[in-house]
Short mmCIF file of N, CA, C and O in Angstrom, two decimals:
data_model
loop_
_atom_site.label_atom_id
_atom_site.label_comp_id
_atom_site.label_asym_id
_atom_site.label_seq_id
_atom_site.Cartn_x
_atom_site.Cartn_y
_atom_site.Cartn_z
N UNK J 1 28.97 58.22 138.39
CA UNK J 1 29.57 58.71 137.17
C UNK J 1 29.21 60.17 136.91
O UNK J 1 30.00 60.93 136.35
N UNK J 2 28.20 60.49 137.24
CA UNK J 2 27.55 62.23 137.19
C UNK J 2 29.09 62.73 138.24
O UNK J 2 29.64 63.78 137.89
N UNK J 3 29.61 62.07 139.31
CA UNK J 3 30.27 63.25 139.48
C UNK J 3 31.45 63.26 139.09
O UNK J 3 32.14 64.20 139.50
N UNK J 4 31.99 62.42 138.34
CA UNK J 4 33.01 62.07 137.05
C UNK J 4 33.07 62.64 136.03
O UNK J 4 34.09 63.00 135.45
N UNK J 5 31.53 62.86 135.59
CA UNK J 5 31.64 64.05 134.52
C UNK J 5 31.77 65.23 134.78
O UNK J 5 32.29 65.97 133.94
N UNK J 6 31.33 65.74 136.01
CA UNK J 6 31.69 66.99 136.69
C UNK J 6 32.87 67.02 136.79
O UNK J 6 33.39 68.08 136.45
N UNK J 7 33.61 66.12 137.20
CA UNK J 7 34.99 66.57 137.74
C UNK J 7 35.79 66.69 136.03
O UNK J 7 36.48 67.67 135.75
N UNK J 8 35.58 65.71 135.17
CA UNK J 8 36.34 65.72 133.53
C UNK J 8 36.32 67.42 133.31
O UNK J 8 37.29 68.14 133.08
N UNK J 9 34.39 67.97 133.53
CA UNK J 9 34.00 69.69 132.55
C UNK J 9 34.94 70.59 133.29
O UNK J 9 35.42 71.47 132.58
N UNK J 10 35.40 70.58 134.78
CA UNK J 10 36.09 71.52 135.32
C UNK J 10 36.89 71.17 135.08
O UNK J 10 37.60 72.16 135.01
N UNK J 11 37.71 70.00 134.74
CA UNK J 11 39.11 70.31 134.30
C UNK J 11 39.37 70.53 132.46
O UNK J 11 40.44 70.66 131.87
N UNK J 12 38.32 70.51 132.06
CA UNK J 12 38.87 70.87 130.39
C UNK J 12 38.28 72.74 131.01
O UNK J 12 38.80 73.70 130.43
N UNK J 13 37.60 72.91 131.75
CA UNK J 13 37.84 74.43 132.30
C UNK J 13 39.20 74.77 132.42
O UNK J 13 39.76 75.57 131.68
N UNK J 14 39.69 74.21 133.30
CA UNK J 14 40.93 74.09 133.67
C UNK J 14 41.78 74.42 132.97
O UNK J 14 42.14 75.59 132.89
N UNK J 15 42.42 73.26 132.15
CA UNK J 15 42.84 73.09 131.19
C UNK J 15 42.90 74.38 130.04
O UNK J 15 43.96 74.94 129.77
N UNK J 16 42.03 74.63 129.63
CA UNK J 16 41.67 75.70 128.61
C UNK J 16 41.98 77.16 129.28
O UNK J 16 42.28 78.05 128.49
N UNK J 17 41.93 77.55 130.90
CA UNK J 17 42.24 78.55 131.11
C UNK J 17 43.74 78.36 131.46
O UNK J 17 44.43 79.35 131.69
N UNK J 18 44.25 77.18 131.51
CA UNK J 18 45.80 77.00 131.15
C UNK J 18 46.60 77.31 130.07
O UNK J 18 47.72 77.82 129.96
N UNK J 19 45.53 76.79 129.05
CA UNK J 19 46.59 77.12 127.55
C UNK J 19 47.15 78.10 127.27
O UNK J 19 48.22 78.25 126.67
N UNK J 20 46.07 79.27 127.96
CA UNK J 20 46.87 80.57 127.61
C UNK J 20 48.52 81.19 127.44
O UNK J 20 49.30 81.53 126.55
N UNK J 21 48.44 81.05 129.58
CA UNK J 21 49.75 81.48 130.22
C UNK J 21 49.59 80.63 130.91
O UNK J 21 48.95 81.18 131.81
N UNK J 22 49.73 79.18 131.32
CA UNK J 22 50.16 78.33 132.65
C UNK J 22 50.24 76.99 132.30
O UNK J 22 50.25 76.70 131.10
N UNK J 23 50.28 76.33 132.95
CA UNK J 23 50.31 74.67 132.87
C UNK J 23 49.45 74.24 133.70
O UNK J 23 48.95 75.04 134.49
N UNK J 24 48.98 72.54 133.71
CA UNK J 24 48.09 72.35 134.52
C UNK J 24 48.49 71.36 135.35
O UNK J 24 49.33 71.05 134.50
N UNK J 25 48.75 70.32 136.51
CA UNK J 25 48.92 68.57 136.89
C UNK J 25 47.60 68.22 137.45
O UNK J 25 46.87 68.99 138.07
N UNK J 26 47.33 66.86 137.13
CA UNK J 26 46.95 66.10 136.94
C UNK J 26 47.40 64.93 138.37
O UNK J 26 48.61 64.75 138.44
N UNK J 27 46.75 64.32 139.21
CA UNK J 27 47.75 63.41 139.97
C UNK J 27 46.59 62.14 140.42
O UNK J 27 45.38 62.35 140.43
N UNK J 28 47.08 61.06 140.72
CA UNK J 28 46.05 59.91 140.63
C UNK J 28 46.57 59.42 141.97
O UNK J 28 47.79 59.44 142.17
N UNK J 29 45.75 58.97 142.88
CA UNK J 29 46.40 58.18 144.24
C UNK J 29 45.44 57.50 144.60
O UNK J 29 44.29 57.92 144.46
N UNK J 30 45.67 56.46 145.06
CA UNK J 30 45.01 55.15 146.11
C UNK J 30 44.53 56.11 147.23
O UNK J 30 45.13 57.11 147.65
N UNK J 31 43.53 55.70 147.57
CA UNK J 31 42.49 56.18 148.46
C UNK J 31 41.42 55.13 149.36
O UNK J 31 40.41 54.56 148.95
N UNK J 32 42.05 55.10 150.76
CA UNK J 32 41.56 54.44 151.40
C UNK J 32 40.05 54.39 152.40
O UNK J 32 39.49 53.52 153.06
N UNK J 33 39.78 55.83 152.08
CA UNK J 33 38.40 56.07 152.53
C UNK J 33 38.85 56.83 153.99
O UNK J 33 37.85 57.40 154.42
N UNK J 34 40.12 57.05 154.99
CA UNK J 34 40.80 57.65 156.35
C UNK J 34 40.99 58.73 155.60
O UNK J 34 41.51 58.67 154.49
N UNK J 35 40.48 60.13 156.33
CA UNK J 35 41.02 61.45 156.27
C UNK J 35 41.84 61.98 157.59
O UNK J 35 41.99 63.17 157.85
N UNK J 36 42.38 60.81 158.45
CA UNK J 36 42.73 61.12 160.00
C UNK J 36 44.30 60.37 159.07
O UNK J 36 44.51 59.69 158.07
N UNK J 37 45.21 61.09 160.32
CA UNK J 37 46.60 60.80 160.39
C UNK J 37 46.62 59.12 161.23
O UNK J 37 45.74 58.52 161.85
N UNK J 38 47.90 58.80 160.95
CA UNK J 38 47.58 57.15 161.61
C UNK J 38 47.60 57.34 163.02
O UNK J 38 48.14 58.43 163.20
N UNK J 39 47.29 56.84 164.07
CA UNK J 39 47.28 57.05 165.14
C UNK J 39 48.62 56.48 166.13
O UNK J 39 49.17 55.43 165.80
N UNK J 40 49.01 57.12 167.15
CA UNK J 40 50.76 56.70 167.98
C UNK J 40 50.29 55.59 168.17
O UNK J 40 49.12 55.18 168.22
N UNK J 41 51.48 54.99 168.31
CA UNK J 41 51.76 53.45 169.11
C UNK J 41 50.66 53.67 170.42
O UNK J 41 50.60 54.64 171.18
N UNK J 42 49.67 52.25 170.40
CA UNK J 42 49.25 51.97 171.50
C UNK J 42 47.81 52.37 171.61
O UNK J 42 47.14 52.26 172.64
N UNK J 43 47.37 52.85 170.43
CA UNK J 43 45.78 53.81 169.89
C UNK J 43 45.36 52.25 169.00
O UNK J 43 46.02 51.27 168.66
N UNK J 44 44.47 52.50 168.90
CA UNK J 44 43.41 51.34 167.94
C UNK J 44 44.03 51.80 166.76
O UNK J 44 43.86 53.00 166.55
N UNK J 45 44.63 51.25 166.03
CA UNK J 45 44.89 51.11 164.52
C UNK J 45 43.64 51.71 163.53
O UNK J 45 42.61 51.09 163.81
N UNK J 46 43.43 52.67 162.54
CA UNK J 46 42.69 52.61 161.91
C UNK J 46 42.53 51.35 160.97
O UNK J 46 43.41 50.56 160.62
N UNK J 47 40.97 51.34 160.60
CA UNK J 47 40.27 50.25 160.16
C UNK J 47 40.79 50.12 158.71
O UNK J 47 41.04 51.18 158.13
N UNK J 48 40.96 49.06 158.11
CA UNK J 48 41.42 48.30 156.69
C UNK J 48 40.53 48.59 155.77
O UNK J 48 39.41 48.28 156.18
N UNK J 49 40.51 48.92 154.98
CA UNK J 49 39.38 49.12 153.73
C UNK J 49 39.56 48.00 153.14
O UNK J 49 40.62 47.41 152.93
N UNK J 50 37.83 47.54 152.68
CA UNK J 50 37.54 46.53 151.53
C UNK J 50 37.99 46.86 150.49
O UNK J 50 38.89 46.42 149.77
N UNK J 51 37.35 47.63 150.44
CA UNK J 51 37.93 48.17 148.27
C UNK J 51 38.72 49.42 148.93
O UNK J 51 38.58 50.11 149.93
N UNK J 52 39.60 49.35 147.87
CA UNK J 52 40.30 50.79 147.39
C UNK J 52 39.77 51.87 146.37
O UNK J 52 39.51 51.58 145.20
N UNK J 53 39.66 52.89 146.79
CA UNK J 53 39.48 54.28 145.93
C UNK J 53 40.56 54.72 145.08
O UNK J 53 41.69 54.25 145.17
N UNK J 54 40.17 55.85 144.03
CA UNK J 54 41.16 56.03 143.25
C UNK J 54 40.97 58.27 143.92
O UNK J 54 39.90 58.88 144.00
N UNK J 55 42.09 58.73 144.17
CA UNK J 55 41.75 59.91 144.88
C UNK J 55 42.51 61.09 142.92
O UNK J 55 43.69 61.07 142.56
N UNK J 56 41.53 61.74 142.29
CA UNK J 56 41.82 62.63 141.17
C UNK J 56 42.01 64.06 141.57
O UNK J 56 41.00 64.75 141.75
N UNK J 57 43.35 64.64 141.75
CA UNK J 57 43.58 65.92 141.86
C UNK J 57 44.26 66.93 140.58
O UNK J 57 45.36 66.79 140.03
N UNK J 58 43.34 67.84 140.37
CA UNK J 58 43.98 68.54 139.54
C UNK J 58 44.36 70.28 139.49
O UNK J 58 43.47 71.11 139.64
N UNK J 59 45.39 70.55 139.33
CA UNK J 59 45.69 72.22 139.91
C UNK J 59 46.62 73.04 138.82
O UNK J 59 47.65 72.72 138.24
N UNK J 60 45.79 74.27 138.79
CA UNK J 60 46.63 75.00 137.87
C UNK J 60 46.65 76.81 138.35
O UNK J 60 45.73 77.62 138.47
N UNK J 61 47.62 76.89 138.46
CA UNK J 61 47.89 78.28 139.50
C UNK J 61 47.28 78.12 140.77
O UNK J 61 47.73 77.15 141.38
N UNK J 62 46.37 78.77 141.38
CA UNK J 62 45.91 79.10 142.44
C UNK J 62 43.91 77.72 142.21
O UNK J 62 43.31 77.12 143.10
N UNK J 63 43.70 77.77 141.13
CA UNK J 63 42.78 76.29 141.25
C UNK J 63 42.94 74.94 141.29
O UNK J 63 43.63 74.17 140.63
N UNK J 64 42.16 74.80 142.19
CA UNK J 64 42.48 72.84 143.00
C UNK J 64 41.37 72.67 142.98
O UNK J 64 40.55 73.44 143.48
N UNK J 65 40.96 70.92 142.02
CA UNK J 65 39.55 70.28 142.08
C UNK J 65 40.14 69.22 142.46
O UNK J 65 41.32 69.09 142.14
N UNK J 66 39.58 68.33 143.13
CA UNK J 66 39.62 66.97 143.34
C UNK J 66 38.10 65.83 143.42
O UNK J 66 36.91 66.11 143.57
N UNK J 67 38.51 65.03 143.32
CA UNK J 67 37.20 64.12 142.92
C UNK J 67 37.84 62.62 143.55
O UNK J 67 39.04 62.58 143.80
N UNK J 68 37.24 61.75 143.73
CA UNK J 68 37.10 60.28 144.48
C UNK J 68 36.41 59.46 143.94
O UNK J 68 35.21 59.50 144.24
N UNK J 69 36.75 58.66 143.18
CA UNK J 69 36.56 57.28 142.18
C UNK J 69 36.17 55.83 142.92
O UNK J 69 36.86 55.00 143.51
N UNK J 70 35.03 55.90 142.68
CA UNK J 70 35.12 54.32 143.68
C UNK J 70 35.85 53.42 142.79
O UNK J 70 36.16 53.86 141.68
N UNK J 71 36.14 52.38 143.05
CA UNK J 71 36.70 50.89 142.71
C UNK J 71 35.59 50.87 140.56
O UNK J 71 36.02 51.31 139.50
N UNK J 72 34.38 50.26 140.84
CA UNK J 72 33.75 50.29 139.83
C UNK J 72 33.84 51.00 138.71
O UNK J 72 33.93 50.55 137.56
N UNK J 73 33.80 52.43 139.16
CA UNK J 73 33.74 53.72 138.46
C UNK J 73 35.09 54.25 137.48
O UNK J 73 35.21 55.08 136.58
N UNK J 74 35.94 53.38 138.11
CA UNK J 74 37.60 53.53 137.24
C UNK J 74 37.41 53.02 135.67
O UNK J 74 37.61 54.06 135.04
N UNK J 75 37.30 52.58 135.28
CA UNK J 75 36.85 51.99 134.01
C UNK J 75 36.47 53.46 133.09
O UNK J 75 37.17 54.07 132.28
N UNK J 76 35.26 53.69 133.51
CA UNK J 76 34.64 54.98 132.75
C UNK J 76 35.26 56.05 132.98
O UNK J 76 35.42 56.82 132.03
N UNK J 77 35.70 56.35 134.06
CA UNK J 77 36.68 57.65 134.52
C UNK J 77 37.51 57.93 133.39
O UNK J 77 37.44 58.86 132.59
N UNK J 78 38.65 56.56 133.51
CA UNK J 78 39.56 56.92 132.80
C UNK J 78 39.30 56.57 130.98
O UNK J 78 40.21 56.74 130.16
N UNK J 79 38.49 56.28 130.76
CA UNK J 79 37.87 56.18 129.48
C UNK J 79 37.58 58.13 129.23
O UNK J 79 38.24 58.84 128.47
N UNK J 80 36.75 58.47 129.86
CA UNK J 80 36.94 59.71 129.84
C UNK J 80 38.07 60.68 129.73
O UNK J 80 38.32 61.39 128.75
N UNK J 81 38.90 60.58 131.24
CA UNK J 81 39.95 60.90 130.97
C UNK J 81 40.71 61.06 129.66
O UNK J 81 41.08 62.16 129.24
N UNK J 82 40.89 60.02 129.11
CA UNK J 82 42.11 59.57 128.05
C UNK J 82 40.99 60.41 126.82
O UNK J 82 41.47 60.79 125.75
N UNK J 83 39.97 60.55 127.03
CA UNK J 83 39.11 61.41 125.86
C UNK J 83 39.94 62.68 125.73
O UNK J 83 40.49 63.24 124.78
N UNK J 84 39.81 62.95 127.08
CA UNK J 84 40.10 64.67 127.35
C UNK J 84 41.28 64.66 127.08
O UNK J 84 41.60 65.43 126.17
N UNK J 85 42.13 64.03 127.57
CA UNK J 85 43.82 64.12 127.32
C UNK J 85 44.32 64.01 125.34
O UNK J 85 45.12 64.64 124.65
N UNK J 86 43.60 63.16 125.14
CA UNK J 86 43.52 63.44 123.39
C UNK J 86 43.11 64.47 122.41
O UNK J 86 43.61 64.56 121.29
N UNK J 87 41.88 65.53 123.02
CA UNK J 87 41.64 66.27 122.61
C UNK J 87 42.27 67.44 123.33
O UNK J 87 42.00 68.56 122.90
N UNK J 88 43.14 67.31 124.46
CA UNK J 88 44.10 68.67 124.64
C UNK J 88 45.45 69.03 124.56
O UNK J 88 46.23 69.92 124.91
N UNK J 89 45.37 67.71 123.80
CA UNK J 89 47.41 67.70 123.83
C UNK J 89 47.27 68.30 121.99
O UNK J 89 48.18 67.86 121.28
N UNK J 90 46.61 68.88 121.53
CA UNK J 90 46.90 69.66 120.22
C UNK J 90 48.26 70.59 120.16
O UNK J 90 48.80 70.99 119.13
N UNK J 91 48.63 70.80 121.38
CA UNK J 91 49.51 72.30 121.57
C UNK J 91 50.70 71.43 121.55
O UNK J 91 51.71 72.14 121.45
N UNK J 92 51.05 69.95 121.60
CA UNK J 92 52.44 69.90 121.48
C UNK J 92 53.12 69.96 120.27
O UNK J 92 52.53 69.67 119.23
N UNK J 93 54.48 70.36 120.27
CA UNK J 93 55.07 70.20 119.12
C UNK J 93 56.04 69.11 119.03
O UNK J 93 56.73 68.63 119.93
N UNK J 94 55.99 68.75 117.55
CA UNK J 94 56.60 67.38 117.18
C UNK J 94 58.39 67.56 117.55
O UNK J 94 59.12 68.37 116.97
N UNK J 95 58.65 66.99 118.20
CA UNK J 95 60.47 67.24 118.14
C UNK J 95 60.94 66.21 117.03
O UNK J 95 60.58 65.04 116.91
N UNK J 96 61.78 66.90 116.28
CA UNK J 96 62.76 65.86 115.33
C UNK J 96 63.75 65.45 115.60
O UNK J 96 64.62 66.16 116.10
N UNK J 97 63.88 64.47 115.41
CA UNK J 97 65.21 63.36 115.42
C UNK J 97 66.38 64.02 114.50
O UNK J 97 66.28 64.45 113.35
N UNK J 98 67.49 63.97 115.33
CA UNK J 98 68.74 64.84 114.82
C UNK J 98 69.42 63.50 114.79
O UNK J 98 69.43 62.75 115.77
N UNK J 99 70.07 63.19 113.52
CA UNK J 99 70.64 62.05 113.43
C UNK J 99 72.22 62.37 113.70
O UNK J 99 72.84 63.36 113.31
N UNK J 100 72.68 61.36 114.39
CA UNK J 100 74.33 61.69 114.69
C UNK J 100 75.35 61.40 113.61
O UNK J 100 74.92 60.86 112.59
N UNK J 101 76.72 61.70 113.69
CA UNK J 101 77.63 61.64 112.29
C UNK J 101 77.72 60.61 111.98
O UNK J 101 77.69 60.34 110.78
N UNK J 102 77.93 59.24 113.33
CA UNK J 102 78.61 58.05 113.25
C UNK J 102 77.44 57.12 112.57
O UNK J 102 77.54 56.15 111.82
N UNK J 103 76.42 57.69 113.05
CA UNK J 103 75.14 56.77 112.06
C UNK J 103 74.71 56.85 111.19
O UNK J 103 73.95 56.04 110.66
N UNK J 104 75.34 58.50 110.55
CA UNK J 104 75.13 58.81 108.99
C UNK J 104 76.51 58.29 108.19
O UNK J 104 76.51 58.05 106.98
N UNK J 105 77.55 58.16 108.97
CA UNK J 105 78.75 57.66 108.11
C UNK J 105 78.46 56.42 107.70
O UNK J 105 78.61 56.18 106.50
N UNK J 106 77.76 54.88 108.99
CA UNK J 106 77.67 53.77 108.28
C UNK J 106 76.80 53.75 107.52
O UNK J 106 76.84 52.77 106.78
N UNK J 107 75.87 54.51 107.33
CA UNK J 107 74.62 54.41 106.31
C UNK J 107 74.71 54.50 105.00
O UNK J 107 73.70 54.41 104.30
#
């Protein structure tokens, strides 16, 4: 979890040197523990993972962090996560509902 919280502080870094002028993504993927391509027909198959990983990438202009979640550790991650995502979505603005003629006529 220490490197969960590392990975959350660089991205409200992130994040915050986004607000200015940029945007940031965010991307979540299954992670099997293979950093090798699959191997041709007729090679030993790479090996099956027990547990699955959760793989956290995040990039905004020219910075890329990524971080690797074991199985356990998802729970608190995204407890975190959803912290950070609450305290940085201040900047949106509310859109209003434009009501149409035909639903103001039966009304």
């Amino acid at each position: 979890t220490c490197i969960s919280l590392q990975f959350i502080l660089r991205l409200e870094k992130i994040a915050n040197d986004a607000k200015k002028d940029s945007s940031f993504t965010i991307t979540f993927k299954r992670y099997d523990g293979n950093d090798r391509p699959e191997p041709r027909p007729g090679k030993k198959p790479l090996p099956k993972p027990t547990t699955y990983m959760c793989l956290m990438r995040a990039q905004s202009k020219s910075k890329k962090i990524s971080t690797i979640v074991r199985q356990e550790d998802v729970p608190t991650i995204m407890a975190m996560y959803s912290q950070f995502m609450k305290s940085k979505m201040d900047g949106l603005k509310r859109v209003k509902k434009v009501k149409s003629k035909a639903k103001a006529t039966k009304a």
